[in-house]
Amino acid sequence: MALYHDGLPDMTFCCPVRALSREGVLLILETVLGLDTTESARRLVRLLLADPLGDREEWEEVLEDYRSDSTEGLLIRYGEVSEFVSNDLLPTITVRSPILKNANLEILVSSLGSSTDSTGATFSADTFLVPTVTIPTSHTGQHNFVRYPVHRSIVCGSGVDGLLAFSTLLARSDLKNEIDSVRGAIELSVSDKRSSDRLSFVDVERASTALDKIRQSVQNATEYERGWSGSGVQPLIDWFASMAYTDSQEGLNPALVPLIESLLDSADEGIAARNSHALQAQEAGLVPALVRSKLDEGVATWAERAHSELRSALEEGFASPRWRGLAWWKLFWRVDDVSMITSEILEKRFLQRAERETIWSSGQYQQAGLLEEPSGSAESTSDSKKQPTPPPWPTQIPDTRTKLLRTTIPSLQALAQSLVLFSVSTTTLTSALSALTYFSVPSASVYESGTLVAVGLIYSLRRQQKRWDAARGFWEEEVLDEGRNALRETEELMRKIVREGGKIAEDLTDYQSQEAVDRARKALARVMA
């Protein structure tokens, strides 16, 4: 338990929050913190532990006369023989007190600074429940600061200033489940001594007078009862006694409940902070929405220019003299140029500018961080090592060009050669047949014999014209269609990169830790039920 004296939070003393074990029973640590000094705290502790039916004991004298640095703690524990151990690192007084014995309680007395500042800082629960005490470390007089956790704390103040200091301190403290573990004891004479769960008004002088009366004679019991009840000390004693707990009792020691709830809350806050930090670290590597929006607009502009280029460039290529020079009737002497001319059209007219702009755009994506691989698990990392490295930019356009060069041009070249061969062979065959007819049939005239040659020539040339013109038109449409498909696929890929690239696919939430905390809360609820 902790007693504070007038002032604001510069807490020098608080009860230990740790749970020790003495003879198999939970040891409860409390602190009484005095504001600025420990005088009021020591006087209150004496009243809490004194035996009204016994004579004044030596430990009471030691406690009242004890003088030390306000930051040096004083530990009070139960002992069959009352004594003061001053050569310990933490000065200790053993007291034969039923309260200490029944509640298995130890009390730490220290001080809490009352100086105020205008920073408006918020104080944590550690201000009350993890006080700092100084202990000597060597004969040179050097000291170390030691954190001394406790279960509950009483802050002891004097007068109106102490009340204001405690109220300000409590208002600026971030107490949650620990709120029931902190109580104020203000030495102030008021007509109404009713206490609340957080604050008690005590009249130390009146309580001391009542204690002296009953010790003088039991006949003063009425005066003692009236003075003691009006001093407001008894509610604090009852608060101390409420910590009493034995192994025969079922359920969880009430002293541990706020501590466990506080630990669970701290765990929740830690998990939330870690998840938030991980999310911030993840978001720091993502591309801002404004940059994505601008890049997405760039994709739309690129697609519009690319489609315009596809139409205009191919129209120029198909209208060029070299392509027109492959007319059906010129195939007889230009059949070997089909492959060269069509390859030239694809290599020079098929989306050259669009391909360069795609590479340039990919550089923008790389600079913006859109092409960075998302971080994942070790399994996904090992799987990615087995997969081929993707190209640094979309390759649909060059892949389509290569496919057209490898599949359509050889077939077009073969068709041209077969048409020329058919026309030549058909004309030659009909010419030979016409000559044979002329020489073998004496009555056949040259005109009649030449009819066969004319029929063969007209048929072969007409066939060559129809099939070659159809093949050229089909190839032109195929190149246009494949170009549109390549542009559509490239645009889809670029939009996917802009909208989804660089994002981390894994869920960074620490579900395992959160589930462990939830299980602990459920277990606590079952024990408390």
Short mmCIF file of C-alpha atoms in Angstrom, two decimals:
data_model
loop_
_atom_site.label_atom_id
_atom_site.label_comp_id
_atom_site.label_asym_id
_atom_site.label_seq_id
_atom_site.Cartn_x
_atom_site.Cartn_y
_atom_site.Cartn_z
CA MET A 1 0.00 0.00 0.00
CA ALA A 2 1.24 3.49 -0.64
CA LEU A 3 0.79 6.67 1.35
CA TYR A 4 1.47 10.01 -0.32
CA HIS A 5 2.06 13.33 1.30
CA ASP A 6 0.94 16.72 -0.12
CA GLY A 7 1.93 17.18 -3.65
CA LEU A 8 1.86 16.13 -7.21
CA PRO A 9 3.39 13.12 -8.77
CA ASP A 10 6.98 12.58 -8.16
CA MET A 11 6.32 9.31 -6.59
CA THR A 12 9.03 8.00 -4.35
CA PHE A 13 7.14 5.23 -2.69
CA CYS A 14 4.68 2.57 -3.68
CA CYS A 15 3.63 -0.99 -2.68
CA PRO A 16 5.21 -3.91 -4.43
CA VAL A 17 3.14 -5.37 -7.19
CA ARG A 18 5.02 -8.60 -7.20
CA ALA A 19 3.64 -11.71 -5.57
CA LEU A 20 6.04 -13.43 -3.20
CA SER A 21 5.43 -16.59 -1.28
CA ARG A 22 5.99 -17.11 2.40
CA GLU A 23 5.25 -20.58 3.72
CA GLY A 24 3.11 -21.33 0.66
CA VAL A 25 0.89 -18.26 1.16
CA LEU A 26 0.79 -15.33 -1.22
CA LEU A 27 2.72 -12.35 0.18
CA ILE A 28 0.90 -9.06 -0.42
CA LEU A 29 3.05 -5.95 -0.82
CA GLU A 30 1.56 -2.52 -0.22
CA THR A 31 3.04 0.94 -0.05
CA VAL A 32 2.20 4.09 1.88
CA LEU A 33 3.51 7.16 0.09
CA GLY A 34 3.87 10.54 1.72
CA LEU A 35 3.91 13.64 -0.42
CA ASP A 36 7.39 15.20 -0.27
CA THR A 37 8.12 13.66 3.15
CA THR A 38 7.31 10.42 4.92
CA GLU A 39 6.26 11.99 8.22
CA SER A 40 2.50 11.79 7.67
CA ALA A 41 2.88 8.34 6.12
CA ARG A 42 4.80 7.00 9.14
CA ARG A 43 2.24 8.44 11.56
CA LEU A 44 -0.59 6.82 9.65
CA VAL A 45 1.16 3.43 9.46
CA ARG A 46 1.68 3.50 13.23
CA LEU A 47 -2.07 3.98 13.77
CA LEU A 48 -2.90 1.21 11.30
CA LEU A 49 -0.66 -1.36 13.01
CA ALA A 50 -0.76 -0.35 16.69
CA ASP A 51 -2.45 -2.68 19.21
CA PRO A 52 -4.95 -0.54 21.20
CA LEU A 53 -5.04 -3.07 24.05
CA GLY A 54 -1.28 -3.23 24.46
CA ASP A 55 1.32 -0.82 25.73
CA ARG A 56 3.21 1.47 23.41
CA GLU A 57 5.87 -0.67 21.76
CA GLU A 58 9.42 0.08 20.80
CA TRP A 59 8.75 -0.16 17.07
CA GLU A 60 6.29 2.73 17.39
CA GLU A 61 9.04 4.91 18.80
CA VAL A 62 11.42 3.82 16.06
CA LEU A 63 8.84 4.51 13.38
CA GLU A 64 7.99 7.99 14.67
CA ASP A 65 11.63 8.97 15.25
CA TYR A 66 12.96 7.44 12.03
CA ARG A 67 14.76 10.03 9.95
CA SER A 68 16.27 9.40 6.54
CA ASP A 69 16.34 10.66 3.01
CA SER A 70 12.75 10.87 1.76
CA THR A 71 13.67 8.71 -1.21
CA GLU A 72 14.94 5.89 1.02
CA GLY A 73 12.27 3.32 1.67
CA LEU A 74 11.35 1.71 4.97
CA LEU A 75 9.95 -1.82 4.93
CA ILE A 76 7.56 -3.02 7.65
CA ARG A 77 6.84 -6.73 7.94
CA TYR A 78 5.44 -9.19 10.48
CA GLY A 79 7.71 -10.65 13.11
CA GLU A 80 7.21 -12.40 16.44
CA VAL A 81 9.82 -10.07 17.90
CA SER A 82 9.69 -6.38 17.08
CA GLU A 83 13.06 -5.09 15.97
CA PHE A 84 14.68 -2.59 13.63
CA VAL A 85 17.28 -3.76 11.12
CA SER A 86 19.15 -0.68 9.94
CA ASN A 87 22.16 -2.28 8.28
CA ASP A 88 20.09 -3.88 5.55
CA LEU A 89 20.01 -2.42 2.05
CA LEU A 90 16.39 -1.58 2.76
CA PRO A 91 15.83 -0.62 6.43
CA THR A 92 13.27 -2.99 7.93
CA ILE A 93 11.05 -2.97 11.01
CA THR A 94 9.40 -6.18 12.18
CA VAL A 95 6.07 -5.71 13.94
CA ARG A 96 3.90 -8.25 15.73
CA SER A 97 0.68 -7.06 14.12
CA PRO A 98 -2.42 -9.22 13.47
CA ILE A 99 -3.13 -7.23 10.31
CA LEU A 100 0.28 -8.04 8.82
CA LYS A 101 0.02 -11.67 9.85
CA ASN A 102 -3.56 -12.36 8.78
CA ALA A 103 -3.21 -10.63 5.42
CA ASN A 104 0.36 -11.90 4.97
CA LEU A 105 1.19 -8.27 4.30
CA GLU A 106 4.31 -6.15 4.01
CA ILE A 107 4.24 -2.35 3.90
CA LEU A 108 6.74 -0.09 2.20
CA VAL A 109 6.88 3.52 3.40
CA SER A 110 8.35 6.12 1.08
CA SER A 111 7.61 9.55 -0.37
CA LEU A 112 6.23 11.06 -3.53
CA GLY A 113 7.34 14.45 -4.85
CA SER A 114 4.63 17.09 -4.90
CA SER A 115 6.29 19.56 -7.27
CA THR A 116 4.04 20.48 -10.19
CA ASP A 117 4.86 21.45 -13.71
CA SER A 118 2.90 22.86 -16.62
CA THR A 119 3.70 20.18 -19.11
CA GLY A 120 0.45 18.36 -18.49
CA ALA A 121 2.21 15.00 -18.69
CA THR A 122 0.21 11.84 -18.06
CA PHE A 123 1.43 9.44 -15.39
CA SER A 124 1.21 5.69 -15.70
CA ALA A 125 0.12 3.17 -13.10
CA ASP A 126 3.80 2.57 -12.29
CA THR A 127 3.83 5.96 -10.60
CA PHE A 128 1.71 4.45 -7.82
CA LEU A 129 2.43 0.73 -8.03
CA VAL A 130 6.14 0.63 -8.90
CA PRO A 131 7.81 3.18 -6.60
CA THR A 132 11.51 3.93 -6.80
CA VAL A 133 13.66 3.71 -3.67
CA THR A 134 17.35 4.40 -3.20
CA ILE A 135 19.70 1.89 -1.64
CA PRO A 136 23.38 2.37 -0.78
CA THR A 137 25.79 0.41 -2.95
CA SER A 138 29.13 1.02 -1.23
CA HIS A 139 30.91 2.74 1.62
CA THR A 140 31.47 5.76 -0.63
CA GLY A 141 27.88 6.82 -0.18
CA GLN A 142 26.79 6.12 -3.72
CA HIS A 143 23.19 5.01 -4.24
CA ASN A 144 21.26 3.01 -6.76
CA PHE A 145 17.63 3.50 -7.72
CA VAL A 146 15.58 0.34 -7.41
CA ARG A 147 12.04 -0.20 -8.71
CA TYR A 148 9.91 -1.82 -5.99
CA PRO A 149 6.61 -3.18 -7.36
CA VAL A 150 3.62 -3.49 -5.04
CA HIS A 151 0.02 -4.68 -5.17
CA ARG A 152 -1.71 -1.62 -3.72
CA SER A 153 -0.81 1.91 -2.74
CA ILE A 154 -2.04 4.58 -0.30
CA VAL A 155 -1.10 8.18 -1.03
CA CYS A 156 -0.95 10.20 2.18
CA GLY A 157 -1.36 13.98 2.12
CA SER A 158 -2.05 16.77 4.59
CA GLY A 159 -4.53 19.60 4.40
CA VAL A 160 -6.21 21.19 1.44
CA ASP A 161 -2.93 21.33 -0.47
CA GLY A 162 -2.53 17.59 -0.09
CA LEU A 163 -6.09 17.01 -1.28
CA LEU A 164 -5.54 19.18 -4.36
CA ALA A 165 -2.22 17.50 -5.05
CA PHE A 166 -3.71 14.01 -4.84
CA SER A 167 -6.70 14.98 -7.00
CA THR A 168 -4.43 16.50 -9.64
CA LEU A 169 -2.16 13.49 -9.55
CA LEU A 170 -5.05 11.08 -9.96
CA ALA A 171 -6.60 13.12 -12.78
CA ARG A 172 -3.33 13.09 -14.72
CA SER A 173 -2.75 9.37 -14.23
CA ASP A 174 -3.67 6.73 -16.75
CA LEU A 175 -5.21 4.24 -14.34
CA LYS A 176 -7.46 1.56 -15.75
CA ASN A 177 -7.82 -1.73 -13.91
CA GLU A 178 -5.38 -0.38 -11.31
CA ILE A 179 -7.80 2.32 -10.16
CA ASP A 180 -9.06 0.11 -7.29
CA SER A 181 -5.47 -0.47 -6.14
CA VAL A 182 -4.79 3.20 -5.39
CA ARG A 183 -6.36 5.07 -2.48
CA GLY A 184 -5.84 8.49 -0.98
CA ALA A 185 -5.63 9.23 2.74
CA ILE A 186 -5.82 12.96 3.39
CA GLU A 187 -5.13 14.29 6.89
CA LEU A 188 -7.91 16.84 7.08
CA SER A 189 -10.43 17.60 9.81
CA VAL A 190 -13.89 17.49 8.29
CA SER A 191 -17.25 16.93 9.90
CA ASP A 192 -18.16 14.09 7.53
CA LYS A 193 -15.61 11.28 7.73
CA ARG A 194 -17.35 9.03 5.23
CA SER A 195 -14.86 7.36 2.91
CA SER A 196 -15.11 6.36 -0.72
CA ASP A 197 -13.30 3.60 -2.55
CA ARG A 198 -10.63 6.08 -3.64
CA LEU A 199 -10.34 8.62 -0.85
CA SER A 200 -10.45 8.71 2.96
CA PHE A 201 -10.25 11.74 5.23
CA VAL A 202 -8.36 10.97 8.43
CA ASP A 203 -7.74 12.93 11.62
CA VAL A 204 -4.40 11.58 12.81
CA GLU A 205 -4.33 13.69 15.98
CA ARG A 206 -7.79 12.52 17.02
CA ALA A 207 -6.90 8.89 16.33
CA SER A 208 -3.63 9.21 18.30
CA THR A 209 -5.49 10.76 21.23
CA ALA A 210 -8.08 7.96 21.17
CA LEU A 211 -5.32 5.35 21.07
CA ASP A 212 -3.57 6.92 24.06
CA LYS A 213 -6.87 7.03 25.99
CA ILE A 214 -7.60 3.31 25.62
CA ARG A 215 -4.03 2.45 26.54
CA GLN A 216 -4.28 4.48 29.73
CA SER A 217 -7.37 2.61 30.88
CA VAL A 218 -10.01 0.36 29.40
CA GLN A 219 -12.52 2.55 31.19
CA ASN A 220 -11.91 5.06 28.42
CA ALA A 221 -13.35 2.64 25.88
CA THR A 222 -16.30 4.90 25.13
CA GLU A 223 -14.07 7.89 24.44
CA TYR A 224 -11.78 5.67 22.40
CA GLU A 225 -14.63 4.32 20.33
CA ARG A 226 -15.99 7.79 19.69
CA GLY A 227 -12.60 9.29 18.83
CA TRP A 228 -11.41 6.34 16.77
CA SER A 229 -14.62 6.13 14.75
CA GLY A 230 -14.55 9.85 14.09
CA SER A 231 -10.91 9.83 12.98
CA GLY A 232 -11.57 7.93 9.74
CA VAL A 233 -8.70 5.47 10.27
CA GLN A 234 -10.84 2.35 10.58
CA PRO A 235 -11.87 2.23 6.85
CA LEU A 236 -8.17 2.11 5.96
CA ILE A 237 -7.63 -0.78 8.38
CA ASP A 238 -10.59 -2.58 6.82
CA TRP A 239 -9.06 -1.96 3.39
CA PHE A 240 -5.83 -3.55 4.60
CA ALA A 241 -7.70 -6.50 6.09
CA SER A 242 -9.59 -7.09 2.84
CA MET A 243 -6.35 -8.46 1.43
CA ALA A 244 -6.41 -11.39 3.85
CA TYR A 245 -6.57 -14.68 1.97
CA THR A 246 -5.91 -18.27 2.95
CA ASP A 247 -5.40 -21.48 1.02
CA SER A 248 -8.76 -22.75 2.26
CA GLN A 249 -10.56 -20.02 0.35
CA GLU A 250 -11.68 -20.76 -3.17
CA GLY A 251 -11.02 -18.56 -6.15
CA LEU A 252 -8.31 -16.06 -6.88
CA ASN A 253 -6.80 -13.73 -4.33
CA PRO A 254 -8.45 -10.32 -4.89
CA ALA A 255 -5.05 -8.68 -4.70
CA LEU A 256 -3.97 -10.44 -7.87
CA VAL A 257 -7.00 -9.56 -10.00
CA PRO A 258 -6.06 -5.94 -10.78
CA LEU A 259 -2.47 -7.01 -11.37
CA ILE A 260 -3.43 -9.75 -13.82
CA GLU A 261 -5.91 -7.49 -15.60
CA SER A 262 -3.25 -4.80 -15.84
CA LEU A 263 -0.76 -7.27 -17.29
CA LEU A 264 -3.33 -8.43 -19.85
CA ASP A 265 -4.13 -4.83 -20.78
CA SER A 266 -0.43 -4.10 -21.17
CA ALA A 267 -0.10 -7.17 -23.36
CA ASP A 268 -3.01 -5.98 -25.50
CA GLU A 269 -1.46 -2.54 -25.82
CA GLY A 270 1.90 -4.06 -26.71
CA ILE A 271 0.36 -6.27 -29.39
CA ALA A 272 -1.60 -3.33 -30.79
CA ALA A 273 1.53 -1.16 -30.80
CA ARG A 274 3.54 -3.88 -32.53
CA ASN A 275 0.82 -4.40 -35.14
CA SER A 276 0.59 -0.65 -35.67
CA HIS A 277 4.36 -0.37 -36.04
CA ALA A 278 4.40 -3.23 -38.54
CA LEU A 279 1.55 -1.63 -40.48
CA GLN A 280 3.34 1.72 -40.55
CA ALA A 281 6.53 0.04 -41.73
CA GLN A 282 4.52 -1.71 -44.42
CA GLU A 283 2.74 1.46 -45.50
CA ALA A 284 6.06 3.31 -45.61
CA GLY A 285 7.10 1.04 -48.50
CA LEU A 286 3.90 1.53 -50.46
CA VAL A 287 3.36 4.00 -53.25
CA PRO A 288 1.10 6.92 -52.30
CA ALA A 289 -2.37 6.94 -53.84
CA LEU A 290 -1.62 10.21 -55.67
CA VAL A 291 1.37 8.65 -57.43
CA ARG A 292 -0.69 5.60 -58.36
CA SER A 293 -3.42 7.85 -59.76
CA LYS A 294 -0.96 9.75 -61.94
CA LEU A 295 0.64 6.54 -63.20
CA ASP A 296 -2.81 5.11 -63.95
CA GLU A 297 -3.60 8.18 -66.04
CA GLY A 298 -0.30 7.62 -67.83
CA VAL A 299 -1.41 4.10 -68.75
CA ALA A 300 -4.60 5.46 -70.33
CA THR A 301 -2.60 8.02 -72.31
CA TRP A 302 -0.15 5.35 -73.45
CA ALA A 303 -2.96 3.04 -74.58
CA GLU A 304 -4.57 5.80 -76.65
CA ARG A 305 -1.29 6.68 -78.38
CA ALA A 306 -0.43 3.02 -78.93
CA HIS A 307 -3.72 2.24 -80.68
CA SER A 308 -3.32 5.31 -82.87
CA GLU A 309 0.22 4.23 -83.72
CA LEU A 310 -0.95 0.72 -84.57
CA ARG A 311 -3.46 1.99 -87.10
CA SER A 312 -1.35 4.73 -88.67
CA ALA A 313 1.96 2.85 -88.80
CA LEU A 314 0.48 -0.29 -90.34
CA GLU A 315 -1.56 1.73 -92.81
CA GLU A 316 1.66 3.38 -93.93
CA GLY A 317 3.38 0.04 -94.16
CA PHE A 318 0.59 -1.60 -96.15
CA ALA A 319 0.43 1.44 -98.46
CA SER A 320 4.17 1.51 -99.08
CA PRO A 321 5.52 0.88 -102.61
CA ARG A 322 7.40 -2.19 -101.45
CA TRP A 323 4.22 -3.86 -100.12
CA ARG A 324 2.24 -2.80 -103.19
CA GLY A 325 5.07 -4.20 -105.29
CA LEU A 326 3.99 -7.64 -104.13
CA ALA A 327 0.93 -7.56 -106.39
CA TRP A 328 -0.23 -10.94 -107.61
CA TRP A 329 1.07 -10.46 -111.12
CA LYS A 330 4.52 -9.42 -109.83
CA LEU A 331 4.97 -12.58 -107.82
CA PHE A 332 6.62 -14.31 -110.76
CA TRP A 333 9.79 -12.26 -110.33
CA ARG A 334 9.37 -11.03 -106.72
CA VAL A 335 8.24 -14.17 -104.95
CA ASP A 336 11.49 -14.36 -103.00
CA ASP A 337 10.95 -10.83 -101.63
CA VAL A 338 7.75 -11.73 -99.74
CA SER A 339 9.57 -12.80 -96.57
CA MET A 340 11.90 -9.81 -96.58
CA ILE A 341 9.19 -7.18 -97.17
CA THR A 342 6.72 -8.56 -94.62
CA SER A 343 9.49 -8.91 -92.01
CA GLU A 344 10.48 -5.31 -92.65
CA ILE A 345 6.89 -4.15 -92.05
CA LEU A 346 6.69 -6.00 -88.72
CA GLU A 347 10.10 -4.91 -87.51
CA LYS A 348 9.77 -1.25 -88.47
CA ARG A 349 6.04 -0.55 -88.35
CA PHE A 350 4.66 -2.81 -85.61
CA LEU A 351 4.31 -0.74 -82.38
CA GLN A 352 7.92 0.39 -82.15
CA ARG A 353 7.12 3.60 -80.24
CA ALA A 354 4.62 1.83 -77.96
CA GLU A 355 7.27 -0.71 -77.01
CA ARG A 356 9.81 2.00 -76.15
CA GLU A 357 7.22 3.84 -74.05
CA THR A 358 6.43 0.59 -72.24
CA ILE A 359 10.07 0.22 -71.26
CA TRP A 360 10.18 3.85 -70.13
CA SER A 361 6.99 3.39 -68.08
CA SER A 362 8.47 0.30 -66.44
CA GLY A 363 11.38 2.45 -65.32
CA GLN A 364 8.88 4.78 -63.66
CA TYR A 365 7.24 1.83 -61.91
CA GLN A 366 10.60 0.61 -60.68
CA GLN A 367 11.48 4.06 -59.37
CA ALA A 368 8.11 4.28 -57.57
CA GLY A 369 8.66 0.88 -55.95
CA LEU A 370 5.83 -0.87 -57.78
CA LEU A 371 8.04 -3.66 -59.10
CA GLU A 372 9.49 -4.62 -55.71
CA GLU A 373 8.61 -8.16 -54.75
CA PRO A 374 6.29 -8.39 -51.71
CA SER A 375 7.82 -9.83 -48.57
CA GLY A 376 6.41 -13.22 -47.67
CA SER A 377 7.08 -16.36 -45.74
CA ALA A 378 10.17 -18.51 -46.09
CA GLU A 379 8.14 -21.07 -48.02
CA SER A 380 7.03 -18.55 -50.61
CA THR A 381 10.62 -17.29 -50.84
CA SER A 382 11.91 -20.79 -51.57
CA ASP A 383 9.17 -21.30 -54.16
CA SER A 384 10.07 -18.04 -55.87
CA LYS A 385 13.65 -19.25 -56.27
CA LYS A 386 12.40 -22.14 -58.39
CA GLN A 387 10.41 -19.85 -60.68
CA PRO A 388 12.08 -17.99 -63.56
CA THR A 389 12.79 -14.32 -63.03
CA PRO A 390 10.09 -12.23 -64.73
CA PRO A 391 11.19 -9.70 -67.38
CA PRO A 392 11.74 -6.13 -66.19
CA TRP A 393 8.96 -4.78 -68.44
CA PRO A 394 5.88 -6.13 -70.26
CA THR A 395 6.92 -8.18 -73.29
CA GLN A 396 3.56 -8.76 -74.98
CA ILE A 397 4.44 -6.48 -77.92
CA PRO A 398 7.83 -8.03 -78.81
CA ASP A 399 6.44 -11.51 -78.13
CA THR A 400 3.56 -10.89 -80.53
CA ARG A 401 5.94 -9.52 -83.16
CA THR A 402 8.16 -12.57 -82.81
CA LYS A 403 5.16 -14.88 -83.09
CA LEU A 404 4.01 -13.17 -86.30
CA LEU A 405 7.51 -13.38 -87.75
CA ARG A 406 7.79 -17.08 -86.97
CA THR A 407 4.30 -18.25 -87.91
CA THR A 408 2.62 -16.01 -90.48
CA ILE A 409 5.52 -14.96 -92.72
CA PRO A 410 6.73 -18.49 -93.55
CA SER A 411 3.18 -19.56 -94.43
CA LEU A 412 2.68 -16.43 -96.58
CA GLN A 413 5.99 -17.07 -98.31
CA ALA A 414 5.05 -20.68 -98.93
CA LEU A 415 1.66 -19.66 -100.33
CA ALA A 416 3.27 -17.21 -102.76
CA GLN A 417 5.70 -19.84 -103.95
CA SER A 418 2.96 -22.45 -104.37
CA LEU A 419 0.78 -20.02 -106.35
CA VAL A 420 3.61 -19.12 -108.69
CA LEU A 421 4.54 -22.75 -109.09
CA PHE A 422 0.92 -23.70 -109.80
CA SER A 423 0.51 -20.92 -112.34
CA VAL A 424 3.74 -21.76 -114.16
CA SER A 425 3.13 -25.49 -114.12
CA THR A 426 -0.50 -25.12 -115.24
CA THR A 427 0.44 -22.77 -118.07
CA THR A 428 3.29 -25.04 -119.12
CA LEU A 429 1.09 -28.11 -119.04
CA THR A 430 -1.69 -26.52 -121.08
CA SER A 431 0.86 -25.15 -123.53
CA ALA A 432 2.31 -28.61 -124.04
CA LEU A 433 -1.16 -30.07 -124.42
CA SER A 434 -2.04 -27.37 -126.96
CA ALA A 435 1.12 -28.08 -128.97
CA LEU A 436 0.44 -31.81 -128.88
CA THR A 437 -3.09 -31.22 -130.10
CA TYR A 438 -1.90 -29.01 -132.91
CA PHE A 439 0.62 -31.54 -134.18
CA SER A 440 -1.45 -34.67 -133.62
CA VAL A 441 -4.73 -33.39 -135.06
CA PRO A 442 -4.18 -32.13 -138.65
CA SER A 443 -7.58 -30.52 -138.80
CA ALA A 444 -6.95 -28.41 -135.63
CA SER A 445 -6.08 -24.84 -136.35
CA VAL A 446 -3.64 -22.73 -134.38
CA TYR A 447 -6.54 -20.82 -132.90
CA GLU A 448 -8.26 -23.95 -131.73
CA SER A 449 -5.06 -25.39 -130.29
CA GLY A 450 -4.23 -22.10 -128.54
CA THR A 451 -7.56 -22.22 -126.73
CA LEU A 452 -6.17 -24.77 -124.32
CA VAL A 453 -3.21 -22.52 -123.54
CA ALA A 454 -5.50 -19.55 -122.96
CA VAL A 455 -7.80 -21.54 -120.65
CA GLY A 456 -4.89 -22.79 -118.56
CA LEU A 457 -3.27 -19.39 -118.38
CA ILE A 458 -6.46 -17.56 -117.44
CA TYR A 459 -7.41 -20.15 -114.83
CA SER A 460 -3.99 -20.16 -113.15
CA LEU A 461 -3.64 -16.40 -113.15
CA ARG A 462 -7.17 -15.87 -111.86
CA ARG A 463 -6.59 -18.40 -109.14
CA GLN A 464 -3.30 -16.75 -108.20
CA GLN A 465 -4.92 -13.32 -108.07
CA LYS A 466 -7.84 -14.37 -105.89
CA ARG A 467 -5.84 -16.43 -103.44
CA TRP A 468 -2.95 -13.97 -103.15
CA ASP A 469 -5.16 -10.94 -102.64
CA ALA A 470 -7.16 -12.85 -100.03
CA ALA A 471 -3.97 -13.97 -98.28
CA ARG A 472 -2.60 -10.43 -98.21
CA GLY A 473 -5.83 -9.03 -96.80
CA PHE A 474 -6.04 -11.81 -94.21
CA TRP A 475 -2.43 -11.19 -93.14
CA GLU A 476 -3.05 -7.46 -92.77
CA GLU A 477 -6.10 -8.12 -90.57
CA GLU A 478 -4.23 -10.71 -88.55
CA VAL A 479 -1.39 -8.29 -87.85
CA LEU A 480 -3.90 -5.64 -86.75
CA ASP A 481 -5.79 -8.07 -84.51
CA GLU A 482 -2.63 -9.42 -82.91
CA GLY A 483 -1.46 -5.87 -82.34
CA ARG A 484 -4.72 -4.95 -80.60
CA ASN A 485 -4.49 -8.06 -78.42
CA ALA A 486 -0.90 -7.24 -77.50
CA LEU A 487 -1.89 -3.69 -76.56
CA ARG A 488 -4.84 -4.88 -74.49
CA GLU A 489 -2.73 -7.41 -72.58
CA THR A 490 0.02 -4.86 -72.03
CA GLU A 491 -2.46 -2.28 -70.78
CA GLU A 492 -4.03 -4.78 -68.36
CA LEU A 493 -0.63 -5.75 -67.00
CA MET A 494 0.45 -2.14 -66.59
CA ARG A 495 -2.77 -1.26 -64.77
CA LYS A 496 -2.33 -4.26 -62.49
CA ILE A 497 1.20 -3.15 -61.66
CA VAL A 498 0.05 0.41 -60.98
CA ARG A 499 -2.90 -0.64 -58.79
CA GLU A 500 -1.47 -3.68 -57.00
CA GLY A 501 2.29 -3.52 -57.41
CA GLY A 502 4.55 -3.17 -54.39
CA LYS A 503 1.89 -4.20 -51.87
CA ILE A 504 2.84 -6.66 -49.15
CA ALA A 505 0.55 -9.65 -49.44
CA GLU A 506 1.04 -11.08 -45.94
CA ASP A 507 -1.16 -10.22 -42.96
CA LEU A 508 1.08 -8.70 -40.30
CA THR A 509 -1.37 -9.01 -37.41
CA ASP A 510 0.03 -11.06 -34.51
CA TYR A 511 -2.96 -13.37 -34.12
CA GLN A 512 -1.03 -15.93 -32.07
CA SER A 513 -0.16 -13.47 -29.31
CA GLN A 514 -3.66 -12.00 -29.32
CA GLU A 515 -5.20 -15.46 -29.01
CA ALA A 516 -2.92 -16.19 -26.04
CA VAL A 517 -4.10 -13.01 -24.30
CA ASP A 518 -7.73 -13.86 -25.04
CA ARG A 519 -7.27 -17.34 -23.56
CA ALA A 520 -5.75 -15.79 -20.44
CA ARG A 521 -8.75 -13.44 -20.09
CA LYS A 522 -11.18 -16.34 -20.40
CA ALA A 523 -9.22 -18.32 -17.80
CA LEU A 524 -9.29 -15.31 -15.44
CA ALA A 525 -13.04 -14.96 -15.94
CA ARG A 526 -13.56 -18.65 -15.11
CA VAL A 527 -11.48 -18.39 -11.94
CA MET A 528 -13.33 -15.27 -10.80
CA ALA A 529 -16.77 -16.74 -11.56
#
